[in-house]
XYZ file of C-alpha atoms in Angstrom:
291
model
C -9.969 25.677 -17.992
C -11.839 23.057 -19.523
C -13.185 19.837 -17.758
C -10.983 17.610 -20.025
C -7.867 19.776 -19.812
C -7.960 19.347 -15.969
C -8.162 15.763 -16.177
C -5.234 15.635 -18.602
C -3.132 17.679 -16.245
C -4.250 15.550 -13.229
C -3.409 12.253 -15.371
C -0.102 13.747 -16.114
C 0.500 14.779 -12.479
C -0.494 11.312 -11.234
C 1.951 9.484 -13.720
C 4.518 11.851 -12.672
C 3.981 10.804 -9.032
C 4.186 7.143 -10.280
C 7.571 7.693 -12.118
C 8.875 9.242 -9.162
C 7.689 6.782 -6.962
C 9.404 4.063 -9.032
C 12.709 6.125 -8.916
C 12.681 6.297 -5.091
C 11.996 2.386 -5.001
C 14.829 1.870 -7.312
C 17.096 4.058 -5.071
C 16.044 2.212 -1.892
C 16.422 -1.251 -3.549
C 19.909 -0.758 -3.753
C 20.242 -1.491 -0.264
C 16.734 -2.535 1.402
C 14.801 -5.826 0.447
C 11.766 -5.197 -1.785
C 9.545 -6.397 1.217
C 10.990 -3.908 3.607
C 10.175 -1.221 0.666
C 6.835 -2.329 0.224
C 6.297 -2.396 4.264
C 7.102 1.116 4.790
C 5.318 2.269 1.534
C 1.992 0.478 2.927
C 2.541 1.745 6.338
C 2.717 5.388 5.340
C -0.241 4.994 2.614
C -2.751 3.040 4.730
C -3.698 5.813 7.242
C -3.463 8.340 4.291
C -6.189 6.295 2.516
C -8.438 5.945 5.433
C -8.038 10.088 6.014
C -8.847 10.502 2.354
C -11.907 7.859 2.475
C -13.141 9.948 5.591
C -13.272 12.997 3.732
C -14.814 11.137 0.771
C -17.659 10.056 2.553
C -16.959 8.555 5.847
C -15.063 5.308 6.981
C -18.266 3.299 6.179
C -17.086 3.484 2.591
C -14.323 0.903 3.770
C -17.136 -1.680 4.649
C -16.947 -4.811 2.525
C -19.244 -8.271 2.127
C -16.512 -9.554 0.334
C -13.258 -9.918 2.473
C -12.173 -13.124 0.835
C -11.977 -11.273 -2.855
C -10.041 -8.537 -1.054
C -7.693 -10.940 0.439
C -6.959 -12.262 -3.058
C -6.461 -8.946 -4.482
C -4.279 -7.967 -1.917
C -2.227 -11.102 -2.554
C -2.122 -10.401 -6.097
C -0.867 -6.636 -5.214
C 1.779 -8.198 -2.924
C 3.094 -10.245 -5.759
C 3.190 -7.294 -8.254
C 5.006 -4.979 -6.074
C 7.518 -7.606 -5.042
C 8.476 -8.250 -8.570
C 8.109 -4.891 -9.647
C 10.369 -3.362 -7.026
C 12.721 -6.319 -7.720
C 12.610 -5.622 -11.212
C 13.314 -1.677 -10.857
C 16.648 -2.731 -8.937
C 17.729 -5.163 -11.494
C 17.118 -3.065 -14.955
C 17.470 0.547 -16.021
C 14.357 2.706 -15.271
C 13.101 3.206 -18.535
C 13.666 -0.332 -19.737
C 11.821 -1.480 -16.593
C 8.887 1.138 -17.246
C 8.463 -0.101 -21.067
C 8.152 -3.676 -20.046
C 5.534 -2.724 -17.559
C 3.657 -1.027 -20.138
C 2.934 -4.668 -21.244
C 0.063 -4.917 -18.370
C -3.092 -3.827 -20.370
C -1.969 -6.293 -23.235
C -2.261 -9.326 -20.533
C -5.330 -8.097 -19.273
C -6.769 -8.243 -23.104
C -5.752 -11.654 -23.205
C -6.377 -13.048 -19.854
C -10.197 -11.588 -19.845
C -10.767 -14.259 -22.353
C -10.459 -17.219 -20.202
C -10.817 -15.373 -16.543
C -13.855 -13.009 -17.412
C -15.503 -14.929 -20.676
C -14.831 -11.779 -22.939
C -14.456 -12.059 -26.582
C -11.378 -10.332 -28.259
C -12.049 -9.543 -31.744
C -9.329 -9.482 -34.565
C -8.224 -5.956 -34.482
C -7.533 -6.034 -30.723
C -5.689 -9.388 -31.331
C -3.683 -7.879 -33.905
C -2.875 -4.725 -31.738
C -2.157 -7.043 -28.642
C 0.390 -9.191 -30.965
C 2.026 -5.949 -31.955
C 2.715 -4.924 -28.277
C 4.064 -8.330 -27.532
C 6.204 -8.003 -30.085
C 7.527 -4.526 -28.633
C 7.954 -6.404 -25.571
C 10.241 -8.977 -27.241
C 12.157 -6.008 -28.467
C 12.769 -4.649 -25.350
C 13.331 -7.873 -23.518
C 15.633 -9.551 -26.496
C 15.431 -12.874 -24.943
C 18.558 -14.750 -25.954
C 19.972 -11.494 -27.375
C 23.290 -9.722 -26.252
C 21.060 -7.072 -24.198
C 19.092 -9.584 -22.430
C 19.073 -9.624 -18.447
C 17.148 -11.978 -16.141
C 15.352 -8.852 -14.435
C 13.590 -8.093 -17.591
C 11.746 -11.673 -16.891
C 10.933 -10.375 -13.076
C 9.195 -7.335 -14.535
C 6.962 -9.282 -16.952
C 6.012 -11.215 -14.175
C 5.311 -7.825 -12.583
C 2.993 -6.952 -15.525
C 1.238 -10.255 -15.389
C 0.549 -9.805 -11.861
C -0.624 -6.206 -12.420
C -3.022 -7.711 -15.178
C -4.684 -9.809 -12.703
C -5.211 -7.080 -10.329
C -7.009 -5.202 -13.214
C -8.903 -8.057 -13.983
C -10.346 -8.418 -10.435
C -10.971 -4.771 -10.542
C -13.275 -5.373 -13.397
C -15.008 -8.165 -11.512
C -15.595 -6.481 -8.199
C -15.325 -2.675 -9.207
C -19.029 -2.316 -9.422
C -19.848 -3.741 -6.615
C -17.439 -2.358 -3.737
C -16.420 1.334 -3.095
C -13.361 2.639 -4.693
C -11.928 3.673 -1.259
C -12.381 0.228 0.186
C -10.848 -1.442 -3.035
C -7.675 0.768 -2.495
C -7.752 0.294 1.522
C -7.690 -3.618 1.446
C -5.065 -3.991 -1.369
C -2.927 -1.842 0.784
C -3.642 -3.604 4.074
C -3.034 -7.076 2.834
C 0.877 -6.405 1.639
C 1.305 -4.251 4.686
C 0.249 -7.236 6.728
C 2.333 -9.776 4.933
C 5.600 -7.848 4.478
C 5.419 -7.113 8.564
C 5.493 -11.036 8.916
C 8.780 -11.155 6.918
C 10.498 -8.129 8.301
C 12.635 -10.251 10.877
C 14.394 -12.016 7.983
C 14.973 -9.022 5.649
C 15.436 -5.855 7.930
C 18.228 -3.350 7.270
C 18.355 -0.574 9.581
C 17.779 2.522 7.266
C 20.127 5.474 6.646
C 18.699 8.669 7.635
C 18.263 9.638 4.045
C 16.592 6.420 3.682
C 13.760 7.272 6.088
C 12.754 10.263 3.782
C 12.688 7.927 0.875
C 10.297 5.675 2.747
C 8.077 8.532 3.629
C 8.187 10.025 0.288
C 7.306 6.710 -1.361
C 4.334 6.363 0.503
C 3.183 9.956 -0.204
C 3.789 9.985 -4.035
C 1.909 6.853 -4.212
C -1.148 8.263 -2.329
C -0.732 11.395 -4.495
C -0.897 9.231 -7.913
C -3.833 7.269 -6.746
C -5.618 10.690 -5.899
C -4.533 12.460 -9.251
C -5.477 9.566 -11.129
C -8.875 9.069 -9.726
C -9.520 12.685 -10.176
C -8.412 12.627 -13.762
C -11.070 10.141 -14.463
C -13.535 12.192 -12.831
C -12.884 15.362 -15.009
C -12.197 13.698 -18.625
C -13.348 10.526 -20.430
C -11.148 7.489 -19.986
C -10.670 7.767 -23.925
C -9.081 11.238 -23.267
C -7.118 10.742 -20.036
C -5.833 7.304 -20.377
C -3.121 7.646 -23.101
C -1.465 10.258 -21.152
C -0.317 7.191 -18.917
C 2.195 6.647 -21.310
C 3.978 9.926 -20.375
C 5.553 8.023 -17.666
C 8.021 6.773 -20.275
C 9.413 10.414 -20.701
C 9.695 10.917 -16.730
C 11.473 7.136 -16.636
C 14.006 8.177 -19.212
C 14.716 11.566 -17.507
C 14.641 10.269 -14.097
C 17.084 7.372 -15.254
C 19.456 9.667 -16.732
C 19.377 12.640 -13.921
C 20.375 9.939 -11.130
C 21.897 6.982 -12.731
C 23.267 8.485 -15.819
C 21.326 5.768 -17.696
C 20.459 6.287 -21.372
C 18.263 3.516 -23.268
C 19.512 2.096 -26.302
C 17.290 2.329 -29.517
C 15.858 -1.058 -29.095
C 13.919 0.075 -25.857
C 12.888 3.361 -27.609
C 11.387 0.945 -30.630
C 9.986 -1.479 -28.700
C 8.348 1.190 -26.331
C 6.743 2.624 -29.482
C 5.283 -0.450 -30.482
C 4.045 -0.972 -26.893
C 2.592 2.025 -26.907
C 0.925 2.104 -30.399
C -0.641 -1.097 -29.206
C -2.103 0.243 -26.298
C -3.428 3.393 -28.169
C -4.937 1.475 -30.911
C -6.711 -0.880 -28.476
C -8.177 2.152 -26.357
C -9.174 3.766 -29.789
C -11.177 0.331 -30.685
C -12.673 0.443 -27.176
C -13.906 3.995 -27.509
C -15.538 3.183 -31.062
C -17.064 0.141 -29.810
C -18.489 1.849 -26.951
C -19.831 4.772 -29.092
C -21.487 2.438 -31.527
C -23.334 0.520 -28.604
C -24.464 3.745 -27.224
C -28.213 4.439 -27.907
C -28.851 7.245 -29.861
C -31.671 9.578 -28.896
């Protein structure tokens, strides 16, 4: 099996884990507060991350000289998860997933004021096409509009901010340190809120909380391996297989079937993301020195 094929398979497995985790969060959100769901997810994930870090080079990989940056990233991640889990409870799974795909588009636009990057006309045009797709899915003021769509847009913006901070600090901090601290901070924040949001879980819900944490770590591990085996330009587009899983899981568990506009908007968003990825790849290849 080629290295690139391994990367693609790991990416697809990681995306499936993410989609399954979203479905579990949606199911738990029918009874429990997003804060309680996040608490248990991070409670399960944190020791698993530490264990993976131990076998991946030792716990010294968790040392950091930038606790303030990790705190800020952890708070941004907390906001991302709160909005995302709340959006999942308010929207059909496929529609929520389609809107979440807008996060890379926000990265493109926010990188200009926050990172000082330049966006050329082709990327800007592709981003505007993607936002048109978001409007098609959300349909503000239309018959199919739901306020939960705005909640999911907020989750996409927060996630974009998280990715931008990854660009800023990713080259200076070890991967496991970044993953560990953005998991630790929401655990601490949600622990404080538990007395106000606690609902005693049903026995089946305990399995859901455990499963949510496990598939979250599984997604992180698989996607990390995907980018080790395959170039980003090959592995990253398979992130959009999440839409397939979202449609199937939403139909299987809740009888949800997206309308035509969700599919049309999704195609615009996915097409925009692929166009930007293709442009970035061509730009990188042009800048690469030749021997």
